XYZ file of C-alpha atoms in Angstrom:
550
model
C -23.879 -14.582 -86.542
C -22.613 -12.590 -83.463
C -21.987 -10.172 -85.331
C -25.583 -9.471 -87.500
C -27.220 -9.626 -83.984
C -24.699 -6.655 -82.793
C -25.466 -4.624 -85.841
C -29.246 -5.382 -85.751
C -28.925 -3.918 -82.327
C -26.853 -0.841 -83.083
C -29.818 -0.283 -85.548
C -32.744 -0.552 -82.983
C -30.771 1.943 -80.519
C -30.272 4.156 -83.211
C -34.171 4.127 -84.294
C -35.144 4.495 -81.056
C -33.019 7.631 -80.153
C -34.017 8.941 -83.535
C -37.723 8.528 -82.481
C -37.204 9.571 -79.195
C -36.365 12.818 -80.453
C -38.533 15.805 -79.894
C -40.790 17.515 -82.841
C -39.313 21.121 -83.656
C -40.558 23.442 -86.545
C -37.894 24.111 -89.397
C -36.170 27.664 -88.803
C -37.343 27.759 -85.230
C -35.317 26.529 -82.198
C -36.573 23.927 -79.310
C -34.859 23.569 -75.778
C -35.375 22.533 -72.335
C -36.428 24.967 -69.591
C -36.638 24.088 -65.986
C -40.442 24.981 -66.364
C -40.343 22.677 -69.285
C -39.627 22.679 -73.360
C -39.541 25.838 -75.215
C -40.691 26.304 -78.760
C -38.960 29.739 -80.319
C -39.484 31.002 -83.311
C -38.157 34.733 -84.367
C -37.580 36.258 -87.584
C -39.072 32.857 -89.117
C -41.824 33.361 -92.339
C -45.115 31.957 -90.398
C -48.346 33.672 -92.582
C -50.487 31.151 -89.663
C -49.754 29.753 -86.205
C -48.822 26.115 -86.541
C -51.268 24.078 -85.927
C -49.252 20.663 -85.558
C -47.532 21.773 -82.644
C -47.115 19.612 -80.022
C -48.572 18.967 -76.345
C -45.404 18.564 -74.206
C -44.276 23.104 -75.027
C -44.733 25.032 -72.197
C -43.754 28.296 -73.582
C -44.027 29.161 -77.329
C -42.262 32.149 -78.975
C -43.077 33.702 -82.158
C -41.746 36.934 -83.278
C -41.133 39.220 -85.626
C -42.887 36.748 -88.079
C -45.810 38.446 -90.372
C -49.071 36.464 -88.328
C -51.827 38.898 -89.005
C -54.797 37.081 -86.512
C -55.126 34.608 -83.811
C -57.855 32.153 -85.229
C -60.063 30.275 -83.394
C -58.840 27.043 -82.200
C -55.243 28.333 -82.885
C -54.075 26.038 -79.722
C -56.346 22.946 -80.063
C -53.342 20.375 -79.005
C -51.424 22.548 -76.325
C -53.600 21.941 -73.436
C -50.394 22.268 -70.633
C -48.872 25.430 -72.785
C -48.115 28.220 -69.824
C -46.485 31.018 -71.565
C -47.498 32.348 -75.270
C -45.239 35.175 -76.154
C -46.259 36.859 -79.606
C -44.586 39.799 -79.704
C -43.321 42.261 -82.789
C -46.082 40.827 -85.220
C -48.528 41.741 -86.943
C -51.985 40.966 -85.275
C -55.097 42.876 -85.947
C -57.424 40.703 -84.843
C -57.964 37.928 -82.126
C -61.125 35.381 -82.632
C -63.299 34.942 -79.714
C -62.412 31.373 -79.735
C -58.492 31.672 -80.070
C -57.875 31.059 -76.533
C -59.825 27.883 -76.412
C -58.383 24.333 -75.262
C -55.604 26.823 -73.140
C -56.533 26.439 -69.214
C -53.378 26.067 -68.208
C -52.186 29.452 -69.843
C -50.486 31.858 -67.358
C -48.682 34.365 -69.572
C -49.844 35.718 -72.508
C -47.729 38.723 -74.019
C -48.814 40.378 -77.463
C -46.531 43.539 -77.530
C -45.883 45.421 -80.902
C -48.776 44.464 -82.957
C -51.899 45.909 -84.261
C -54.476 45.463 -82.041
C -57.555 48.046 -82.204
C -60.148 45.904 -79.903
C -59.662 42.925 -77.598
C -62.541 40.481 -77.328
C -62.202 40.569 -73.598
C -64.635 37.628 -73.173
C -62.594 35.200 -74.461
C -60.546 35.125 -71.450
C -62.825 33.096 -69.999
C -60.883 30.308 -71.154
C -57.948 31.240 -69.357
C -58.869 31.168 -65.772
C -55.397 31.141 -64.782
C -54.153 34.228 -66.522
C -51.564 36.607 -64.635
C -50.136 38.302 -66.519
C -51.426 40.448 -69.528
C -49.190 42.652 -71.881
C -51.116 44.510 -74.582
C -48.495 47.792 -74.495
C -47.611 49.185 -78.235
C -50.724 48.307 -80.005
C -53.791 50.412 -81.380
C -55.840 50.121 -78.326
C -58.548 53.102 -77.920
C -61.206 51.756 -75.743
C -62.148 49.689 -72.590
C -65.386 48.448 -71.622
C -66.335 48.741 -67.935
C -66.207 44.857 -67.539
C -63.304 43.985 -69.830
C -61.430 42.632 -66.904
C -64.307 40.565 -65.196
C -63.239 37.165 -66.605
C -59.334 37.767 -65.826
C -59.947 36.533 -62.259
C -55.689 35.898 -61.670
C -55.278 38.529 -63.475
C -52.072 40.448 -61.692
C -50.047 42.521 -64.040
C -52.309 44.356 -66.896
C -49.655 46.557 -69.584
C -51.699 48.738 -71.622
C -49.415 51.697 -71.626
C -48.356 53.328 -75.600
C -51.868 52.505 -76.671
C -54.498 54.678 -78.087
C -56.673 55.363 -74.989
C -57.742 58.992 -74.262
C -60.992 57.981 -71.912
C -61.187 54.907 -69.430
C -63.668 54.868 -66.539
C -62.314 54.166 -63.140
C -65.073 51.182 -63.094
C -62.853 48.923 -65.481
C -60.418 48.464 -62.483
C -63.175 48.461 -59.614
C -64.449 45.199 -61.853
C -61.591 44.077 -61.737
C -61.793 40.475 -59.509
C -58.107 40.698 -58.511
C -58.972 44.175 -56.875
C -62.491 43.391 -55.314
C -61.378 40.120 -53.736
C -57.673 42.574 -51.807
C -60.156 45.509 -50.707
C -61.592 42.558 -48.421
C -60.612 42.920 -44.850
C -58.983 39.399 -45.011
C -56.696 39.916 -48.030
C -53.121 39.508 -47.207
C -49.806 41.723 -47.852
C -48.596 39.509 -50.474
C -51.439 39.938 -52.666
C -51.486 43.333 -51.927
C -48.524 44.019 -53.390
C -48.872 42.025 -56.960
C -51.315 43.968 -58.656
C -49.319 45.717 -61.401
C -50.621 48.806 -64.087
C -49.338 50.456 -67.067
C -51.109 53.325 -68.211
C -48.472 55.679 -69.390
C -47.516 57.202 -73.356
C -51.571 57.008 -73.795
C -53.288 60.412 -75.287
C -55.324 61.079 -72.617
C -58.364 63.659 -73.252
C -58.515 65.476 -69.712
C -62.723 66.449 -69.229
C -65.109 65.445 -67.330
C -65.372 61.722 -68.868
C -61.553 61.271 -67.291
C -62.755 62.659 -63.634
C -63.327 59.193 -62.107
C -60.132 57.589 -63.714
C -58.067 60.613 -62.438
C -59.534 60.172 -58.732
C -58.796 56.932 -58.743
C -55.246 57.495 -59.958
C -54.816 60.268 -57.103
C -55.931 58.196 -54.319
C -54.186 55.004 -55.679
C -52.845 52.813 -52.796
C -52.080 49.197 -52.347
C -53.069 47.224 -53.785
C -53.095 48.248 -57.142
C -48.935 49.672 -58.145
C -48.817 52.015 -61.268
C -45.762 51.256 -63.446
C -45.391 54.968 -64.064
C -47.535 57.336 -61.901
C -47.016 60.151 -64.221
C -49.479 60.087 -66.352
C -50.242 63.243 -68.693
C -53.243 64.747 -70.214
C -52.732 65.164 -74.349
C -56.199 67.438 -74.187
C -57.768 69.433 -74.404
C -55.616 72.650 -75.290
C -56.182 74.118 -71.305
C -55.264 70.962 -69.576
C -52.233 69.783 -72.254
C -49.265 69.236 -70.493
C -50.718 68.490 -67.052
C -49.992 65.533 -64.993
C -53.213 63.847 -63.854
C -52.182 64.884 -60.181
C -51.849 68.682 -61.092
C -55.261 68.435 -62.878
C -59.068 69.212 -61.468
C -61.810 68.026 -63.125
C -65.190 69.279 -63.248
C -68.422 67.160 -63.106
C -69.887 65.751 -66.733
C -73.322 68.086 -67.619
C -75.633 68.474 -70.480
C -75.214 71.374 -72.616
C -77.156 74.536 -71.800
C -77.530 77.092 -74.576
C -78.792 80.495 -74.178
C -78.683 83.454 -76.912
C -78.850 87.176 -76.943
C -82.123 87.371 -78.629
C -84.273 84.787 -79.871
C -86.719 86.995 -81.542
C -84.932 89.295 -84.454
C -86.526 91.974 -86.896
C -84.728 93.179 -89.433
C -85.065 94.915 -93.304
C -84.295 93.516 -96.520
C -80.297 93.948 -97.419
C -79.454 94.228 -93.772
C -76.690 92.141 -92.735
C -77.656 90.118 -89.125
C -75.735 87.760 -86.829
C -77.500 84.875 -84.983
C -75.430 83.851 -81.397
C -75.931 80.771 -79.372
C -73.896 80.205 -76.217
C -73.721 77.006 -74.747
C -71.836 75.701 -71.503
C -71.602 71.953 -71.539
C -69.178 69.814 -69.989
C -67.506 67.952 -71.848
C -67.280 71.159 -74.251
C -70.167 70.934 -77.079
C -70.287 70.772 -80.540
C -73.063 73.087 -82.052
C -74.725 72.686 -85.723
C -77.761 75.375 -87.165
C -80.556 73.892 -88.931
C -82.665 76.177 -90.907
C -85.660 75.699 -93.757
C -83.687 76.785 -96.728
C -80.134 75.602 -95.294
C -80.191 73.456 -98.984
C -79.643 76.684 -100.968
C -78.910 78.967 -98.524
C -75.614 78.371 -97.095
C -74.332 81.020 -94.487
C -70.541 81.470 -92.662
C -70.511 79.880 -88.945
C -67.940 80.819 -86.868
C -67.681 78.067 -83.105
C -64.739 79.519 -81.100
C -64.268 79.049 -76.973
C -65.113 81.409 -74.631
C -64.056 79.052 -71.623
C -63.169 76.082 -70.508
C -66.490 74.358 -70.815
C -68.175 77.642 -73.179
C -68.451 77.523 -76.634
C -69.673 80.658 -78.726
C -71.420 80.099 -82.492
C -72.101 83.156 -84.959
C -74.128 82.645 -88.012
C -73.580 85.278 -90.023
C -76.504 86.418 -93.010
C -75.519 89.096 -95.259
C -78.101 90.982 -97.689
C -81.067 89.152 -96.101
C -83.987 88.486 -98.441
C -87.387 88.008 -97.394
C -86.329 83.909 -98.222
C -84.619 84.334 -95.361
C -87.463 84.806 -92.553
C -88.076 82.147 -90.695
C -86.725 79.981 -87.386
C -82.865 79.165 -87.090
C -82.178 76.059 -84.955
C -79.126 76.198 -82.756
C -78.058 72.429 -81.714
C -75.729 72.139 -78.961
C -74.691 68.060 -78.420
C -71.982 66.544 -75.991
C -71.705 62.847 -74.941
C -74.041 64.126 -72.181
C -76.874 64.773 -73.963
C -78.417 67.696 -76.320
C -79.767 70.528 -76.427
C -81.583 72.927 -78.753
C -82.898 76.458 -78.865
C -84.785 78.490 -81.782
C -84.185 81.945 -83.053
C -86.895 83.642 -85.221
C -85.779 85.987 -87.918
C -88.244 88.487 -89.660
C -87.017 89.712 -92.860
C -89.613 92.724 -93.996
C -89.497 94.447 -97.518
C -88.299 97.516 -97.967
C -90.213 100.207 -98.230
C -89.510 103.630 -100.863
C -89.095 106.872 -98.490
C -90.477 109.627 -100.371
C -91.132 113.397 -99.661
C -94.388 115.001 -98.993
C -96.798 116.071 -101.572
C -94.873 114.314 -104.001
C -96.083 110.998 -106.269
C -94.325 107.802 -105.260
C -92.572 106.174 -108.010
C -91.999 102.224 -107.567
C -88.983 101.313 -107.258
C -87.503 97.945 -109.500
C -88.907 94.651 -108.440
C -85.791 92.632 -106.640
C -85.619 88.964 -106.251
C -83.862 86.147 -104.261
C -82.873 83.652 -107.316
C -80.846 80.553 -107.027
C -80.033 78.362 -109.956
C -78.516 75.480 -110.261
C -77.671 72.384 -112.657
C -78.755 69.092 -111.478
C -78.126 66.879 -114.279
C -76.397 67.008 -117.906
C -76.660 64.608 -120.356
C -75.389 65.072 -124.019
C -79.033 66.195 -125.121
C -80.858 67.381 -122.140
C -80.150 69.616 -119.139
C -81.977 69.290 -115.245
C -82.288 73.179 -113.801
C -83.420 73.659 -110.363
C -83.772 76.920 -108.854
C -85.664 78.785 -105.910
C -86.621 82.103 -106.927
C -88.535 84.815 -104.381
C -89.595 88.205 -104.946
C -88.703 90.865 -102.265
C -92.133 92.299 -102.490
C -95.524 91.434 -100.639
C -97.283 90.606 -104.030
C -96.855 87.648 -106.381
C -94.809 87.616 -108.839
C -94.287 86.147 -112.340
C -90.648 84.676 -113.097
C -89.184 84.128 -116.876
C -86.527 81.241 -117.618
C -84.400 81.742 -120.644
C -82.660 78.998 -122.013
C -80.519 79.920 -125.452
C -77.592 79.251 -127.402
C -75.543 81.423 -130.243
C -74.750 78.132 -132.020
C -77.789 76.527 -132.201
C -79.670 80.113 -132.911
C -82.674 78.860 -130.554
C -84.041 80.462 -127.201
C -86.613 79.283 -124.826
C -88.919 81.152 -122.738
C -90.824 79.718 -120.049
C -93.139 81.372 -117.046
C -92.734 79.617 -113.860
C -94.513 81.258 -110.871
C -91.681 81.522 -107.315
C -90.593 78.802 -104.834
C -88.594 75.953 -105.629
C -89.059 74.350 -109.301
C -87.431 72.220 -111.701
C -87.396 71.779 -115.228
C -85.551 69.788 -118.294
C -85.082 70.275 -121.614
C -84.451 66.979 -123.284
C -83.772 68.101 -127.118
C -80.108 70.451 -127.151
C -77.483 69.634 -129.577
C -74.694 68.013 -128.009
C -71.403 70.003 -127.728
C -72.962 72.798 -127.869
C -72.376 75.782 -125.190
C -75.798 77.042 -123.614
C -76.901 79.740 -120.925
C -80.184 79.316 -118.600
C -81.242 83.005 -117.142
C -84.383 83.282 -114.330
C -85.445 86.894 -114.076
C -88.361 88.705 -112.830
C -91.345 88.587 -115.282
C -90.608 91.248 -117.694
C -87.314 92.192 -116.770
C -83.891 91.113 -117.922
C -81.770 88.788 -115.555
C -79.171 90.293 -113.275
C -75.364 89.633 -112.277
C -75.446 86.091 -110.981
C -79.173 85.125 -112.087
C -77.801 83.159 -114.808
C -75.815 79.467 -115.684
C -73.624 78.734 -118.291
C -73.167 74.769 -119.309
C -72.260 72.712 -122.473
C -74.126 69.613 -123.271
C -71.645 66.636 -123.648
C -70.675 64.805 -126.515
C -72.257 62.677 -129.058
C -69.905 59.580 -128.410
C -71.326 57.620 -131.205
C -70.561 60.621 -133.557
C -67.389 60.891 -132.088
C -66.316 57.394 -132.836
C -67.759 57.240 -136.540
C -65.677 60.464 -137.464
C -62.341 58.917 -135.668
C -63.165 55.453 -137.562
C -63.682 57.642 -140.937
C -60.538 59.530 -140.280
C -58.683 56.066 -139.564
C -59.391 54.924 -143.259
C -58.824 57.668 -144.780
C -55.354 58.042 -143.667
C -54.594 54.377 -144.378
C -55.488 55.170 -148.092
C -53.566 57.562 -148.465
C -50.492 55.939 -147.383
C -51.397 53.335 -149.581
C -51.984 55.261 -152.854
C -48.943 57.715 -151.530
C -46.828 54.513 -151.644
C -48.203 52.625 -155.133
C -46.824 55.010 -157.442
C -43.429 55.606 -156.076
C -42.368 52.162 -155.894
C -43.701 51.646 -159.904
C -41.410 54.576 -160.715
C -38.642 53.496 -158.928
C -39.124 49.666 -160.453
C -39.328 51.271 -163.878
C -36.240 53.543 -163.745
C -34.248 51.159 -163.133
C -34.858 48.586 -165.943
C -33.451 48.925 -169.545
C -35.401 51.391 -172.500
C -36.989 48.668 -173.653
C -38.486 47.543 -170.498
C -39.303 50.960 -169.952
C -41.388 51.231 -173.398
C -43.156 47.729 -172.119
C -43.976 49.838 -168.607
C -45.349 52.382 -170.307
C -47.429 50.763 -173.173
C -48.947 48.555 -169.661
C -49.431 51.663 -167.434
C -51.089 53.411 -170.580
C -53.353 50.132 -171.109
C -54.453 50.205 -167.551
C -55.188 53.830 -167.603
C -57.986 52.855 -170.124
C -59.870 51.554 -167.856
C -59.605 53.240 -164.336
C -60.778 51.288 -161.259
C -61.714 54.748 -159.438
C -64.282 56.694 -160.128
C -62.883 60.617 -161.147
C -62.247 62.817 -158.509
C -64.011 65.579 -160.253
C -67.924 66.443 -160.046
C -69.914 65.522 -162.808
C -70.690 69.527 -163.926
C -67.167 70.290 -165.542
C -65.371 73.591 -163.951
C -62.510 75.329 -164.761
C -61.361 75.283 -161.148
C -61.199 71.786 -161.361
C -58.579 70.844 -164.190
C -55.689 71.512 -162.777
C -56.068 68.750 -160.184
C -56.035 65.100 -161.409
C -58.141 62.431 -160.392
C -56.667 59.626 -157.810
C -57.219 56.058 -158.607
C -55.830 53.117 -157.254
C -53.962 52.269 -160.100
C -50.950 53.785 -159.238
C -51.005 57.263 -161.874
C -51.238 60.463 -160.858
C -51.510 62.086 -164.211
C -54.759 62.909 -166.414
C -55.471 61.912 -169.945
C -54.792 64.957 -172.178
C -55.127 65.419 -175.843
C -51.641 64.947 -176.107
C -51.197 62.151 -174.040
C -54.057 60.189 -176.622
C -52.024 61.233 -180.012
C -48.800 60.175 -178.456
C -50.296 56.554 -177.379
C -51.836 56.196 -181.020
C -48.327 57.161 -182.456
C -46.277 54.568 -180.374
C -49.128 51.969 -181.160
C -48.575 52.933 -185.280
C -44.696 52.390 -184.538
């Protein structure tokens, strides 16, 4: 009996140590830390945080696994969790509710992954934060109050990101920073506010003045991890440390030009020039009436730091080409526009005195195009204007050598359309617009082929199919008779032929030959599915009767 009740105890010790042991995930390791127990988890195949982790971690660890987001309510039972390291993932994207049910969260480090964007107002729920590491991710912005909720905030690691522009305001939000500029803030805290900024491609203009300022005159209590920081851009400032550097203030573009009022001759070349000095340096588009068909060469190049130079260049103006050309100039600043008016005049036949003047040939500005093709129709489009002060007449000519059709239409000038919704399909056609009465030019004309009748198509490959399956068939039919009948005895062979000759009787083919008997025709025999590839002669009849006597 002494002995059951020894055992039975042996049994509850062992349940209770068993039971007494802490949860750990499979593939991950647990142990205790003097700031308490320690959940880590590296190399381990996690597609999801855990969510049946338990309440008494105080650091968790998981890295190098393939996690892709933080989900809301990722953390729901870790209330006392301190330190969450997820390094060397693969995060993209954190839910504004991930860091929920966390208040006790001092450490959060999320280097390595693929962060664009940070919802920065979730950090409300970490009121406790100090320290921040966000370096090696795809970080490319920061809003001017991203830091306003981090109120412990102390160290902030956003260096090897993608940031090229940060205002100087993000770290004068900052409530670590406003609360040590106050007279009674003490040397400690002075010295604990920590910032990486460096390996980021930073764009050196006027946007970056206040950040580079504030850099410059950087004192306690804010401590740069690496004080060299380099602009990337643009070309002039590439290379230069932020120190080295002078900014200018930001300003809206100003554009001036030349000459904004431009009189020229038909077939005259012309080039249209807008400056414009913005800071940062502008981008500058045209805008024109006719930009839709009429597309000319612009040439932007720099003329200065903060200058930038545009050309449009018109060759062989028409008369089309009169009108007011819209130069743009736009910066993150604002806009700016300016308008250039062009006057394209005809051109006029010089002649000598006392002699008759002889008109010249009527010229046009013609444009064609094809909008749409289907197998049996065709869209045209075109804009069409004579170089002369009258009206004129044009002609479209639509025809085709295969089809042995041509259509003739008179359309008066501008911009017109027109189908044609009866061409055969496959067919190769050419559209031509010409002055009325005169034949169409170099370059006044469009070639296209309608498409193909698919339905056709298929019927002649189905067609094609069967026939070549017959003719493997009948091909086959009559060499495996011979072969059968070759090789059996004369008298099966007589039996063979007295059945092939019986069944030739009565063919279960129509004759290959037309009805109207020709010469050309009788030396070809007629194919039938019996088998035979021979035709009934006169000789071939006498010899059956003979055999039949016998």
């Amino acid at each position: 009996m002494a002995s059951v009740f020894h055992y039975f105890l042996l049994v509850l010790v062992f349940l209770d140590t068993h039971a007494a042991q802490p949860f750990c995930l499979p593939g991950c390791t647990c142990s205790e830390e003097s700031f308490g127990r320690t959940l880590q988890c590296t190399s381990v195949s996690l597609g999801k945080i855990p969510g049946n982790l338990s309440e008494e971690f105080k650091q968790v660890r998981i890295e190098n696994s393939p996690l892709f987001e933080m989900p809301q309510g990722s953390f729901i039972n870790m209330s006392t969790l301190e330190y969450l390291w997820l390094n060397f993932n693969n995060i993209s994207v954190i839910h504004l509710g991930a860091l929920e049910h966390l208040p006790e969260l001092r450490e959060l480090r999320l280097e390595g992954n693929k962060l664009c964007s940070v919802p920065w107002t979730a950090f409300r729920a970490t009121p406790l934060l100090r320290v921040l590491d966000l370096k090696r991710n795809k970080i490319d912005a920061l809003p001017e109050l991203a830091l306003q909720f981090l109120f412990s905030l102390t160290y902030l690691d956003l260096s090897s990101n993608r940031l090229t522009v940060v205002s100087k305001s993000v770290f004068l939000n900052w409530p670590a920073y406003q609360k040590c500029r106050q007279p009674d803030c003490g040397a400690e805290i002075l010295s604990s506010l920590v910032v990486a900024l460096h390996d980021n491609p930073w764009v050196c203009d006027c946007r970056l003045r206040g950040l580079v300022q504030f850099v410059k005159s950087i004192t306690l209590p804010v401590i740069l991890v690496n004080s060299y920081l380099i602009c990337q851009g643009p070309l002039s400032k590439a290379g230069q440390l932020f120190h080295e550097t002078e900014l200018s203030a930001c300003m809206k573009p100003q554009i001036s030009t030349p000459s904004a009022n431009i009189t020229i001759r038909v077939g005259q070349n012309v080039i249209l020039r807008c400056l414009a000095q913005a800071s940062p340096s502008p981008s500058i588009a045209w805008t024109y009436p006719l930009s839709m068909w009429r597309e000319f060469d612009v040439l932007t190049s720099s003329t200065g730091e903060d200058t930038a130079l545009s050309e449009l260049a018109i060759p062989a103006a028409h008369l089309v080409d009169s009108g007011n050309y819209t130069c743009m100039a736009s910066n993150s600043i604002g806009k700016s526009t300016l308008v250039i008016s062009l006057h394209v005049q005809p051109a006029q036949a010089l002649h000598a005195p006392d002699s008759l003047s002889i008109p010249s040939e009527g010229n046009a500005y013609i444009d064609l195009r094809v909008v749409k093709q289907t197998v049996h129709g065709i869209l045209l489009e075109w804009l069409a204007v004579a170089d002369t002060s009258k009206e004129e007449w044009f002609t479209l000519y639509i025809a085709s050598d295969e089809a042995f059709r041509k259509e003739v239409v008179h359309i008066g000038p501008g911009i017109n359309t027109y189908a044609v919704d009866d061409l055969l399909p496959g067919t190769k056609y050419e559209a031509c617009l010409s002055l009325e009465g005169q034949p169409p030019h170099q370059g006044q004309c469009v070639a296209f082929v309608t498409g193909r009748d698919a339905g056709g198509l298929e019927a002649r490959e189905r067609l094609l199919h069967v026939t070549v399956v017959l003719c493997v068939v009948l091909l086959a039919v009559p060499v495996g008779a011979y072969a059968w009948a070759a090789q059996g005895p004369c008298s099966c062979s007589k039996w063979v032929l007295r059945c092939c000759l019986h069944r030739r009787k009565a063919p279960s083919c129509p004759p290959a030959a037309p009805q109207s008997r020709d010469d050309s025709f009788r030396e070809h025999p007629a194919v039938c599915d019996d088998g035979e590839g021979h035709i009934d002669t006169e000789g071939d009849k006498e010899k059956e009767g003979t055999e039949d006597n016998s």
